[in-house]
Amino acid sequence: MTDEGIKRERPYWHVDAKWVAGLLLTGVLTVTMLVYSLAQITDEDFAIDSIALALVLTLAGSDLDDDSALEEFLLQVRASTDGTLQLVPGLRIAVQEEEIAGLSPREAAMTIMRKAARPLYHGGAQGLADLADDPELEAQILEGGGLFNILTRETHYSLRRALPILVGVCLVLLLPVVFFSYRFGRLGSPGFVIFVASLPGAALFSILATVGGAESVVPPAREEGVAQLGAYLASEILPPLAQVMSRNHLLFLFIGIGLMAVAILGSLIWRSTRKG
């Protein structure tokens, strides 16, 4: 029997089953890639740096590169009785001179704010509020720190628990995509699904990764308002987060392209050998 005859005997419902499974796999794979990337950016070291940067940009404002502000802070530390200074009065987060000596104002600010970012990551707003000796300060932290309940260790663990389930569903859906495909389509069909699932994220996050531009944006003065501060925060914080997500999506995008290229090349070689 000829190969064309074998192909004609292939049930038409195989094609329908392949497309249904492929569409489902595309949706689940899209979510899986997003969850995988979010699990990476909520990892402890990366997340703490992101929280610290947000605190620095929000609190320091236009004083971010002011050497005199750092010198004034160091003078306060040296003037303290025990060589330490509380970051905020009533909050059990202390800074010592040797921790920030020799650093630039930006580096010193990040070092200081990581001390506040760590309890925020491990316990959200409640984690920082637990370090407050003043009930009024504790209430203020809980009232204004709702956003810090998102980028936490609990969120990271939730994403990591969901990831194996999503990967398992992808593998289950991949089986019919491969089984109901024909010849080199068993490589090309998964490649096409991976390509389609990763393309929107690769494009979107690659664009967001360039939001900040090549040059550093001048921090807005406090009196310029919330809108300007929000735009500045986005331009500084989004790019490193988007770079991680863009890199992951681009990797899957190239895997999809590679599988499709191998399938096309294999099909062409197979046809040329059959004709020869």
PDB file of C-alpha atoms in Angstrom:
ATOM      1  CA  MET A   1       0.000   0.000   0.000  1.00  0.00           C
ATOM      2  CA  THR A   2       1.349   3.498  -0.853  1.00  0.00           C
ATOM      3  CA  ASP A   3       2.030   6.190   1.725  1.00  0.00           C
ATOM      4  CA  GLU A   4      -0.773   8.247   0.209  1.00  0.00           C
ATOM      5  CA  GLY A   5      -3.120   5.344   0.824  1.00  0.00           C
ATOM      6  CA  ILE A   6      -2.023   5.073   4.418  1.00  0.00           C
ATOM      7  CA  LYS A   7      -2.610   8.798   4.872  1.00  0.00           C
ATOM      8  CA  ARG A   8      -6.100   8.528   3.348  1.00  0.00           C
ATOM      9  CA  GLU A   9      -6.975   5.751   5.790  1.00  0.00           C
ATOM     10  CA  ARG A  10      -6.177   8.002   8.740  1.00  0.00           C
ATOM     11  CA  PRO A  11      -9.506   8.759  10.485  1.00  0.00           C
ATOM     12  CA  TYR A  12     -10.668  12.342  10.110  1.00  0.00           C
ATOM     13  CA  TRP A  13     -11.541  12.525  13.789  1.00  0.00           C
ATOM     14  CA  HIS A  14      -7.818  12.227  14.544  1.00  0.00           C
ATOM     15  CA  VAL A  15      -7.381  15.697  13.067  1.00  0.00           C
ATOM     16  CA  ASP A  16     -10.244  17.083  15.156  1.00  0.00           C
ATOM     17  CA  ALA A  17      -8.882  15.434  18.302  1.00  0.00           C
ATOM     18  CA  LYS A  18      -5.434  16.852  17.623  1.00  0.00           C
ATOM     19  CA  TRP A  19      -6.795  20.395  17.273  1.00  0.00           C
ATOM     20  CA  VAL A  20      -8.972  20.164  20.380  1.00  0.00           C
ATOM     21  CA  ALA A  21      -6.080  18.852  22.466  1.00  0.00           C
ATOM     22  CA  GLY A  22      -3.780  21.441  20.901  1.00  0.00           C
ATOM     23  CA  LEU A  23      -6.082  24.338  21.768  1.00  0.00           C
ATOM     24  CA  LEU A  24      -6.438  23.115  25.340  1.00  0.00           C
ATOM     25  CA  LEU A  25      -2.670  22.618  25.613  1.00  0.00           C
ATOM     26  CA  THR A  26      -2.060  26.140  24.282  1.00  0.00           C
ATOM     27  CA  GLY A  27      -4.205  27.650  27.033  1.00  0.00           C
ATOM     28  CA  VAL A  28      -2.749  25.554  29.845  1.00  0.00           C
ATOM     29  CA  LEU A  29       0.814  26.064  28.607  1.00  0.00           C
ATOM     30  CA  THR A  30       0.303  29.823  28.514  1.00  0.00           C
ATOM     31  CA  VAL A  31      -0.751  29.771  32.165  1.00  0.00           C
ATOM     32  CA  THR A  32       2.096  27.398  33.058  1.00  0.00           C
ATOM     33  CA  MET A  33       4.744  29.675  31.567  1.00  0.00           C
ATOM     34  CA  LEU A  34       3.260  32.650  33.416  1.00  0.00           C
ATOM     35  CA  VAL A  35       3.205  30.774  36.739  1.00  0.00           C
ATOM     36  CA  TYR A  36       6.785  29.577  36.171  1.00  0.00           C
ATOM     37  CA  SER A  37       7.974  33.142  35.591  1.00  0.00           C
ATOM     38  CA  LEU A  38       6.042  34.479  38.593  1.00  0.00           C
ATOM     39  CA  ALA A  39       7.591  31.767  40.765  1.00  0.00           C
ATOM     40  CA  GLN A  40      11.010  33.024  39.700  1.00  0.00           C
ATOM     41  CA  ILE A  41      10.366  36.702  40.437  1.00  0.00           C
ATOM     42  CA  THR A  42       8.830  35.838  43.823  1.00  0.00           C
ATOM     43  CA  ASP A  43      11.917  33.853  44.825  1.00  0.00           C
ATOM     44  CA  GLU A  44      13.343  35.246  48.082  1.00  0.00           C
ATOM     45  CA  ASP A  45      16.472  37.094  46.900  1.00  0.00           C
ATOM     46  CA  PHE A  46      14.846  38.547  43.782  1.00  0.00           C
ATOM     47  CA  ALA A  47      11.649  39.540  45.600  1.00  0.00           C
ATOM     48  CA  ILE A  48      13.435  41.163  48.529  1.00  0.00           C
ATOM     49  CA  ASP A  49      15.491  43.283  46.137  1.00  0.00           C
ATOM     50  CA  SER A  50      12.302  44.285  44.287  1.00  0.00           C
ATOM     51  CA  ILE A  51      10.539  45.260  47.530  1.00  0.00           C
ATOM     52  CA  ALA A  52      13.595  47.169  48.733  1.00  0.00           C
ATOM     53  CA  LEU A  53      13.809  49.028  45.441  1.00  0.00           C
ATOM     54  CA  ALA A  54      10.125  49.978  45.661  1.00  0.00           C
ATOM     55  CA  LEU A  55      10.651  51.290  49.208  1.00  0.00           C
ATOM     56  CA  VAL A  56      13.775  53.203  48.218  1.00  0.00           C
ATOM     57  CA  LEU A  57      12.125  54.859  45.224  1.00  0.00           C
ATOM     58  CA  THR A  58       8.997  55.709  47.217  1.00  0.00           C
ATOM     59  CA  LEU A  59      10.696  57.082  50.314  1.00  0.00           C
ATOM     60  CA  ALA A  60      13.909  58.599  48.963  1.00  0.00           C
ATOM     61  CA  GLY A  61      12.402  60.474  46.020  1.00  0.00           C
ATOM     62  CA  SER A  62      14.682  63.194  44.650  1.00  0.00           C
ATOM     63  CA  ASP A  63      17.159  62.599  47.537  1.00  0.00           C
ATOM     64  CA  LEU A  64      18.163  59.245  46.060  1.00  0.00           C
ATOM     65  CA  ASP A  65      21.596  60.472  44.885  1.00  0.00           C
ATOM     66  CA  ASP A  66      22.075  63.141  47.524  1.00  0.00           C
ATOM     67  CA  ASP A  67      25.417  62.587  49.286  1.00  0.00           C
ATOM     68  CA  SER A  68      24.491  65.132  51.961  1.00  0.00           C
ATOM     69  CA  ALA A  69      21.413  63.086  52.959  1.00  0.00           C
ATOM     70  CA  LEU A  70      23.610  60.014  53.459  1.00  0.00           C
ATOM     71  CA  GLU A  71      26.156  62.001  55.447  1.00  0.00           C
ATOM     72  CA  GLU A  72      23.401  63.361  57.681  1.00  0.00           C
ATOM     73  CA  PHE A  73      22.130  59.829  58.279  1.00  0.00           C
ATOM     74  CA  LEU A  74      25.662  58.638  59.141  1.00  0.00           C
ATOM     75  CA  LEU A  75      26.062  61.513  61.598  1.00  0.00           C
ATOM     76  CA  GLN A  76      22.866  60.416  63.346  1.00  0.00           C
ATOM     77  CA  VAL A  77      24.183  56.854  63.563  1.00  0.00           C
ATOM     78  CA  ARG A  78      27.504  58.005  65.019  1.00  0.00           C
ATOM     79  CA  ALA A  79      25.724  60.238  67.514  1.00  0.00           C
ATOM     80  CA  SER A  80      23.663  57.337  68.887  1.00  0.00           C
ATOM     81  CA  THR A  81      24.719  55.792  72.182  1.00  0.00           C
ATOM     82  CA  ASP A  82      25.138  52.233  70.873  1.00  0.00           C
ATOM     83  CA  GLY A  83      26.278  52.999  67.301  1.00  0.00           C
ATOM     84  CA  THR A  84      22.968  51.989  65.781  1.00  0.00           C
ATOM     85  CA  LEU A  85      19.947  53.922  64.565  1.00  0.00           C
ATOM     86  CA  GLN A  86      16.393  52.740  64.144  1.00  0.00           C
ATOM     87  CA  LEU A  87      15.144  53.042  60.585  1.00  0.00           C
ATOM     88  CA  VAL A  88      11.839  54.361  61.927  1.00  0.00           C
ATOM     89  CA  PRO A  89      11.308  55.332  65.575  1.00  0.00           C
ATOM     90  CA  GLY A  90       9.322  52.573  67.247  1.00  0.00           C
ATOM     91  CA  LEU A  91      10.260  49.968  64.624  1.00  0.00           C
ATOM     92  CA  ARG A  92      12.784  47.299  65.590  1.00  0.00           C
ATOM     93  CA  ILE A  93      14.965  47.664  62.486  1.00  0.00           C
ATOM     94  CA  ALA A  94      18.389  49.103  63.302  1.00  0.00           C
ATOM     95  CA  VAL A  95      21.229  50.240  61.041  1.00  0.00           C
ATOM     96  CA  GLN A  96      24.927  50.255  61.972  1.00  0.00           C
ATOM     97  CA  GLU A  97      27.550  52.514  60.423  1.00  0.00           C
ATOM     98  CA  GLU A  98      29.713  49.675  59.077  1.00  0.00           C
ATOM     99  CA  GLU A  99      26.754  48.345  57.076  1.00  0.00           C
ATOM    100  CA  ILE A 100      26.613  51.428  54.857  1.00  0.00           C
ATOM    101  CA  ALA A 101      30.079  52.979  55.189  1.00  0.00           C
ATOM    102  CA  GLY A 102      31.713  53.521  51.788  1.00  0.00           C
ATOM    103  CA  LEU A 103      28.500  52.927  49.828  1.00  0.00           C
ATOM    104  CA  SER A 104      26.893  55.338  47.407  1.00  0.00           C
ATOM    105  CA  PRO A 105      23.580  56.887  48.479  1.00  0.00           C
ATOM    106  CA  ARG A 106      21.646  54.423  46.252  1.00  0.00           C
ATOM    107  CA  GLU A 107      23.594  51.409  47.541  1.00  0.00           C
ATOM    108  CA  ALA A 108      23.184  52.527  51.144  1.00  0.00           C
ATOM    109  CA  ALA A 109      19.464  53.057  50.650  1.00  0.00           C
ATOM    110  CA  MET A 110      19.070  49.554  49.178  1.00  0.00           C
ATOM    111  CA  THR A 111      21.069  48.017  52.047  1.00  0.00           C
ATOM    112  CA  ILE A 112      18.882  49.766  54.594  1.00  0.00           C
ATOM    113  CA  MET A 113      15.588  48.996  52.899  1.00  0.00           C
ATOM    114  CA  ARG A 114      16.412  45.295  52.539  1.00  0.00           C
ATOM    115  CA  LYS A 115      16.091  45.188  56.320  1.00  0.00           C
ATOM    116  CA  ALA A 116      12.463  46.254  55.978  1.00  0.00           C
ATOM    117  CA  ALA A 117      11.881  44.205  52.834  1.00  0.00           C
ATOM    118  CA  ARG A 118      12.863  40.900  54.465  1.00  0.00           C
ATOM    119  CA  PRO A 119      10.052  40.833  57.078  1.00  0.00           C
ATOM    120  CA  LEU A 120       7.629  42.098  54.419  1.00  0.00           C
ATOM    121  CA  TYR A 121       8.549  39.164  52.179  1.00  0.00           C
ATOM    122  CA  HIS A 122       8.307  36.589  54.944  1.00  0.00           C
ATOM    123  CA  GLY A 123       5.102  37.852  56.534  1.00  0.00           C
ATOM    124  CA  GLY A 124       3.581  40.567  54.388  1.00  0.00           C
ATOM    125  CA  ALA A 125       2.467  43.764  56.083  1.00  0.00           C
ATOM    126  CA  GLN A 126       1.898  41.783  59.274  1.00  0.00           C
ATOM    127  CA  GLY A 127       5.540  40.680  59.255  1.00  0.00           C
ATOM    128  CA  LEU A 128       6.706  44.305  59.372  1.00  0.00           C
ATOM    129  CA  ALA A 129       3.960  45.346  61.787  1.00  0.00           C
ATOM    130  CA  ASP A 130       5.173  42.694  64.256  1.00  0.00           C
ATOM    131  CA  LEU A 131       8.411  44.678  64.594  1.00  0.00           C
ATOM    132  CA  ALA A 132       6.554  47.817  65.727  1.00  0.00           C
ATOM    133  CA  ASP A 133       6.649  48.698  69.419  1.00  0.00           C
ATOM    134  CA  ASP A 134       3.996  51.385  68.989  1.00  0.00           C
ATOM    135  CA  PRO A 135       0.393  50.111  68.462  1.00  0.00           C
ATOM    136  CA  GLU A 136      -0.394  53.204  66.398  1.00  0.00           C
ATOM    137  CA  LEU A 137       2.572  52.554  64.091  1.00  0.00           C
ATOM    138  CA  GLU A 138       1.548  48.897  63.820  1.00  0.00           C
ATOM    139  CA  ALA A 139      -1.951  49.946  62.752  1.00  0.00           C
ATOM    140  CA  GLN A 140      -0.540  52.365  60.165  1.00  0.00           C
ATOM    141  CA  ILE A 141       1.641  49.628  58.638  1.00  0.00           C
ATOM    142  CA  LEU A 142      -1.275  47.211  58.406  1.00  0.00           C
ATOM    143  CA  GLU A 143      -3.541  49.879  56.928  1.00  0.00           C
ATOM    144  CA  GLY A 144      -1.129  51.074  54.252  1.00  0.00           C
ATOM    145  CA  GLY A 145       0.802  47.891  53.473  1.00  0.00           C
ATOM    146  CA  GLY A 146      -1.829  45.823  51.679  1.00  0.00           C
ATOM    147  CA  LEU A 147       0.167  45.697  48.437  1.00  0.00           C
ATOM    148  CA  PHE A 148       3.054  44.066  50.271  1.00  0.00           C
ATOM    149  CA  ASN A 149       0.875  41.015  50.919  1.00  0.00           C
ATOM    150  CA  ILE A 150       1.293  40.073  47.233  1.00  0.00           C
ATOM    151  CA  LEU A 151       5.056  39.668  46.830  1.00  0.00           C
ATOM    152  CA  THR A 152       5.584  37.262  49.730  1.00  0.00           C
ATOM    153  CA  ARG A 153       7.058  33.851  50.501  1.00  0.00           C
ATOM    154  CA  GLU A 154       3.515  32.478  50.793  1.00  0.00           C
ATOM    155  CA  THR A 155       2.776  33.619  47.234  1.00  0.00           C
ATOM    156  CA  HIS A 156       6.000  32.001  46.041  1.00  0.00           C
ATOM    157  CA  TYR A 157       5.168  28.670  47.687  1.00  0.00           C
ATOM    158  CA  SER A 158       1.628  28.759  46.276  1.00  0.00           C
ATOM    159  CA  LEU A 159       3.011  29.237  42.780  1.00  0.00           C
ATOM    160  CA  ARG A 160       5.528  26.421  43.263  1.00  0.00           C
ATOM    161  CA  ARG A 161       2.775  24.082  44.441  1.00  0.00           C
ATOM    162  CA  ALA A 162       0.646  24.906  41.404  1.00  0.00           C
ATOM    163  CA  LEU A 163       3.489  24.463  38.921  1.00  0.00           C
ATOM    164  CA  PRO A 164       3.810  20.620  39.027  1.00  0.00           C
ATOM    165  CA  ILE A 165       0.039  20.288  38.600  1.00  0.00           C
ATOM    166  CA  LEU A 166       0.080  22.534  35.543  1.00  0.00           C
ATOM    167  CA  VAL A 167       3.089  20.711  34.077  1.00  0.00           C
ATOM    168  CA  GLY A 168       1.255  17.402  34.599  1.00  0.00           C
ATOM    169  CA  VAL A 169      -1.811  18.696  32.770  1.00  0.00           C
ATOM    170  CA  CYS A 170       0.417  19.900  29.910  1.00  0.00           C
ATOM    171  CA  LEU A 171       1.997  16.456  29.592  1.00  0.00           C
ATOM    172  CA  VAL A 172      -1.420  14.770  29.586  1.00  0.00           C
ATOM    173  CA  LEU A 173      -2.632  17.092  26.818  1.00  0.00           C
ATOM    174  CA  LEU A 174       0.619  16.693  24.893  1.00  0.00           C
ATOM    175  CA  LEU A 175       0.025  12.945  24.474  1.00  0.00           C
ATOM    176  CA  PRO A 176      -3.038  13.259  22.195  1.00  0.00           C
ATOM    177  CA  VAL A 177      -1.414  16.132  20.296  1.00  0.00           C
ATOM    178  CA  VAL A 178       1.512  13.844  19.438  1.00  0.00           C
ATOM    179  CA  PHE A 179      -0.533  10.661  19.012  1.00  0.00           C
ATOM    180  CA  PHE A 180      -3.113  12.158  16.654  1.00  0.00           C
ATOM    181  CA  SER A 181      -0.521  13.980  14.564  1.00  0.00           C
ATOM    182  CA  TYR A 182       0.913  12.438  11.409  1.00  0.00           C
ATOM    183  CA  ARG A 183       4.527  11.579  10.703  1.00  0.00           C
ATOM    184  CA  PHE A 184       6.730  14.692  11.285  1.00  0.00           C
ATOM    185  CA  GLY A 185       3.668  16.485  12.600  1.00  0.00           C
ATOM    186  CA  ARG A 186       4.440  14.720  15.856  1.00  0.00           C
ATOM    187  CA  LEU A 187       7.268  17.207  16.209  1.00  0.00           C
ATOM    188  CA  GLY A 188       5.679  20.104  14.348  1.00  0.00           C
ATOM    189  CA  SER A 189       2.346  20.098  16.196  1.00  0.00           C
ATOM    190  CA  PRO A 190       3.880  20.437  19.704  1.00  0.00           C
ATOM    191  CA  GLY A 191       6.277  23.025  18.286  1.00  0.00           C
ATOM    192  CA  PHE A 192       3.383  25.053  16.882  1.00  0.00           C
ATOM    193  CA  VAL A 193       1.520  24.890  20.211  1.00  0.00           C
ATOM    194  CA  ILE A 194       4.606  26.035  22.129  1.00  0.00           C
ATOM    195  CA  PHE A 195       5.181  28.834  19.607  1.00  0.00           C
ATOM    196  CA  VAL A 196       1.597  30.130  19.819  1.00  0.00           C
ATOM    197  CA  ALA A 197       1.507  29.873  23.636  1.00  0.00           C
ATOM    198  CA  SER A 198       4.770  31.760  24.133  1.00  0.00           C
ATOM    199  CA  LEU A 199       4.510  34.412  21.397  1.00  0.00           C
ATOM    200  CA  PRO A 200       2.168  36.915  23.174  1.00  0.00           C
ATOM    201  CA  GLY A 201       4.179  36.791  26.404  1.00  0.00           C
ATOM    202  CA  ALA A 202       7.491  37.067  24.570  1.00  0.00           C
ATOM    203  CA  ALA A 203       6.285  40.166  22.735  1.00  0.00           C
ATOM    204  CA  LEU A 204       4.595  41.826  25.730  1.00  0.00           C
ATOM    205  CA  PHE A 205       7.351  41.255  28.282  1.00  0.00           C
ATOM    206  CA  SER A 206      10.101  42.170  25.808  1.00  0.00           C
ATOM    207  CA  ILE A 207       8.388  45.548  25.375  1.00  0.00           C
ATOM    208  CA  LEU A 208       7.918  46.025  29.130  1.00  0.00           C
ATOM    209  CA  ALA A 209      11.589  45.163  29.688  1.00  0.00           C
ATOM    210  CA  THR A 210      12.526  48.362  27.823  1.00  0.00           C
ATOM    211  CA  VAL A 211      10.097  50.670  29.663  1.00  0.00           C
ATOM    212  CA  GLY A 212      12.832  52.293  31.719  1.00  0.00           C
ATOM    213  CA  GLY A 213      14.959  53.200  28.715  1.00  0.00           C
ATOM    214  CA  ALA A 214      18.720  53.259  28.546  1.00  0.00           C
ATOM    215  CA  GLU A 215      19.138  56.330  30.752  1.00  0.00           C
ATOM    216  CA  SER A 216      18.133  56.596  34.378  1.00  0.00           C
ATOM    217  CA  VAL A 217      14.995  58.661  34.932  1.00  0.00           C
ATOM    218  CA  VAL A 218      15.265  61.519  37.430  1.00  0.00           C
ATOM    219  CA  PRO A 219      13.208  60.742  40.552  1.00  0.00           C
ATOM    220  CA  PRO A 220      10.185  63.056  40.843  1.00  0.00           C
ATOM    221  CA  ALA A 221       9.930  65.509  43.697  1.00  0.00           C
ATOM    222  CA  ARG A 222       7.346  64.596  46.334  1.00  0.00           C
ATOM    223  CA  GLU A 223       5.124  67.551  45.419  1.00  0.00           C
ATOM    224  CA  GLU A 224       4.734  66.310  41.828  1.00  0.00           C
ATOM    225  CA  GLY A 225       1.999  63.892  42.876  1.00  0.00           C
ATOM    226  CA  VAL A 226       1.080  60.230  42.876  1.00  0.00           C
ATOM    227  CA  ALA A 227       0.796  59.867  39.087  1.00  0.00           C
ATOM    228  CA  GLN A 228       4.389  60.926  38.465  1.00  0.00           C
ATOM    229  CA  LEU A 229       5.630  58.725  41.303  1.00  0.00           C
ATOM    230  CA  GLY A 230       3.683  55.744  39.928  1.00  0.00           C
ATOM    231  CA  ALA A 231       5.165  56.252  36.446  1.00  0.00           C
ATOM    232  CA  TYR A 232       8.650  56.498  37.915  1.00  0.00           C
ATOM    233  CA  LEU A 233       8.202  53.355  40.012  1.00  0.00           C
ATOM    234  CA  ALA A 234       6.949  51.463  36.961  1.00  0.00           C
ATOM    235  CA  SER A 235       9.899  52.610  34.837  1.00  0.00           C
ATOM    236  CA  GLU A 236      12.380  51.410  37.446  1.00  0.00           C
ATOM    237  CA  ILE A 237      10.762  48.243  38.819  1.00  0.00           C
ATOM    238  CA  LEU A 238       9.001  46.722  35.800  1.00  0.00           C
ATOM    239  CA  PRO A 239      12.023  46.230  33.494  1.00  0.00           C
ATOM    240  CA  PRO A 240      13.965  43.746  35.690  1.00  0.00           C
ATOM    241  CA  LEU A 241      10.775  41.774  36.374  1.00  0.00           C
ATOM    242  CA  ALA A 242       9.803  41.801  32.698  1.00  0.00           C
ATOM    243  CA  GLN A 243      13.312  40.724  31.672  1.00  0.00           C
ATOM    244  CA  VAL A 244      12.939  37.484  33.616  1.00  0.00           C
ATOM    245  CA  MET A 245       9.523  36.790  32.117  1.00  0.00           C
ATOM    246  CA  SER A 246      10.657  37.787  28.629  1.00  0.00           C
ATOM    247  CA  ARG A 247      13.671  35.468  28.821  1.00  0.00           C
ATOM    248  CA  ASN A 248      11.494  32.496  29.785  1.00  0.00           C
ATOM    249  CA  HIS A 249       8.932  33.125  27.045  1.00  0.00           C
ATOM    250  CA  LEU A 250      11.624  33.676  24.424  1.00  0.00           C
ATOM    251  CA  LEU A 251      13.234  30.371  25.388  1.00  0.00           C
ATOM    252  CA  PHE A 252       9.959  28.520  24.797  1.00  0.00           C
ATOM    253  CA  LEU A 253       9.388  30.522  21.622  1.00  0.00           C
ATOM    254  CA  PHE A 254      12.705  29.359  20.166  1.00  0.00           C
ATOM    255  CA  ILE A 255      12.004  25.773  21.275  1.00  0.00           C
ATOM    256  CA  GLY A 256       8.720  25.917  19.355  1.00  0.00           C
ATOM    257  CA  ILE A 257      10.419  27.381  16.284  1.00  0.00           C
ATOM    258  CA  GLY A 258      13.138  24.733  16.511  1.00  0.00           C
ATOM    259  CA  LEU A 259      10.655  21.861  16.649  1.00  0.00           C
ATOM    260  CA  MET A 260       8.725  23.234  13.685  1.00  0.00           C
ATOM    261  CA  ALA A 261      11.943  23.737  11.708  1.00  0.00           C
ATOM    262  CA  VAL A 262      13.069  20.165  12.414  1.00  0.00           C
ATOM    263  CA  ALA A 263       9.635  18.862  11.385  1.00  0.00           C
ATOM    264  CA  ILE A 264       9.647  20.837   8.116  1.00  0.00           C
ATOM    265  CA  LEU A 265      13.227  19.863   7.306  1.00  0.00           C
ATOM    266  CA  GLY A 266      12.581  16.230   8.136  1.00  0.00           C
ATOM    267  CA  SER A 267       9.476  16.173   5.959  1.00  0.00           C
ATOM    268  CA  LEU A 268      11.355  17.710   3.013  1.00  0.00           C
ATOM    269  CA  ILE A 269      14.229  15.245   3.341  1.00  0.00           C
ATOM    270  CA  TRP A 270      11.837  12.310   3.653  1.00  0.00           C
ATOM    271  CA  ARG A 271       9.926  13.380   0.528  1.00  0.00           C
ATOM    272  CA  SER A 272      13.105  13.903  -1.481  1.00  0.00           C
ATOM    273  CA  THR A 273      14.413  10.456  -0.569  1.00  0.00           C
ATOM    274  CA  ARG A 274      11.078   8.842  -1.481  1.00  0.00           C
ATOM    275  CA  LYS A 275      11.073  10.536  -4.869  1.00  0.00           C
ATOM    276  CA  GLY A 276      14.682   9.510  -5.463  1.00  0.00           C
TER     277      GLY A 276
END
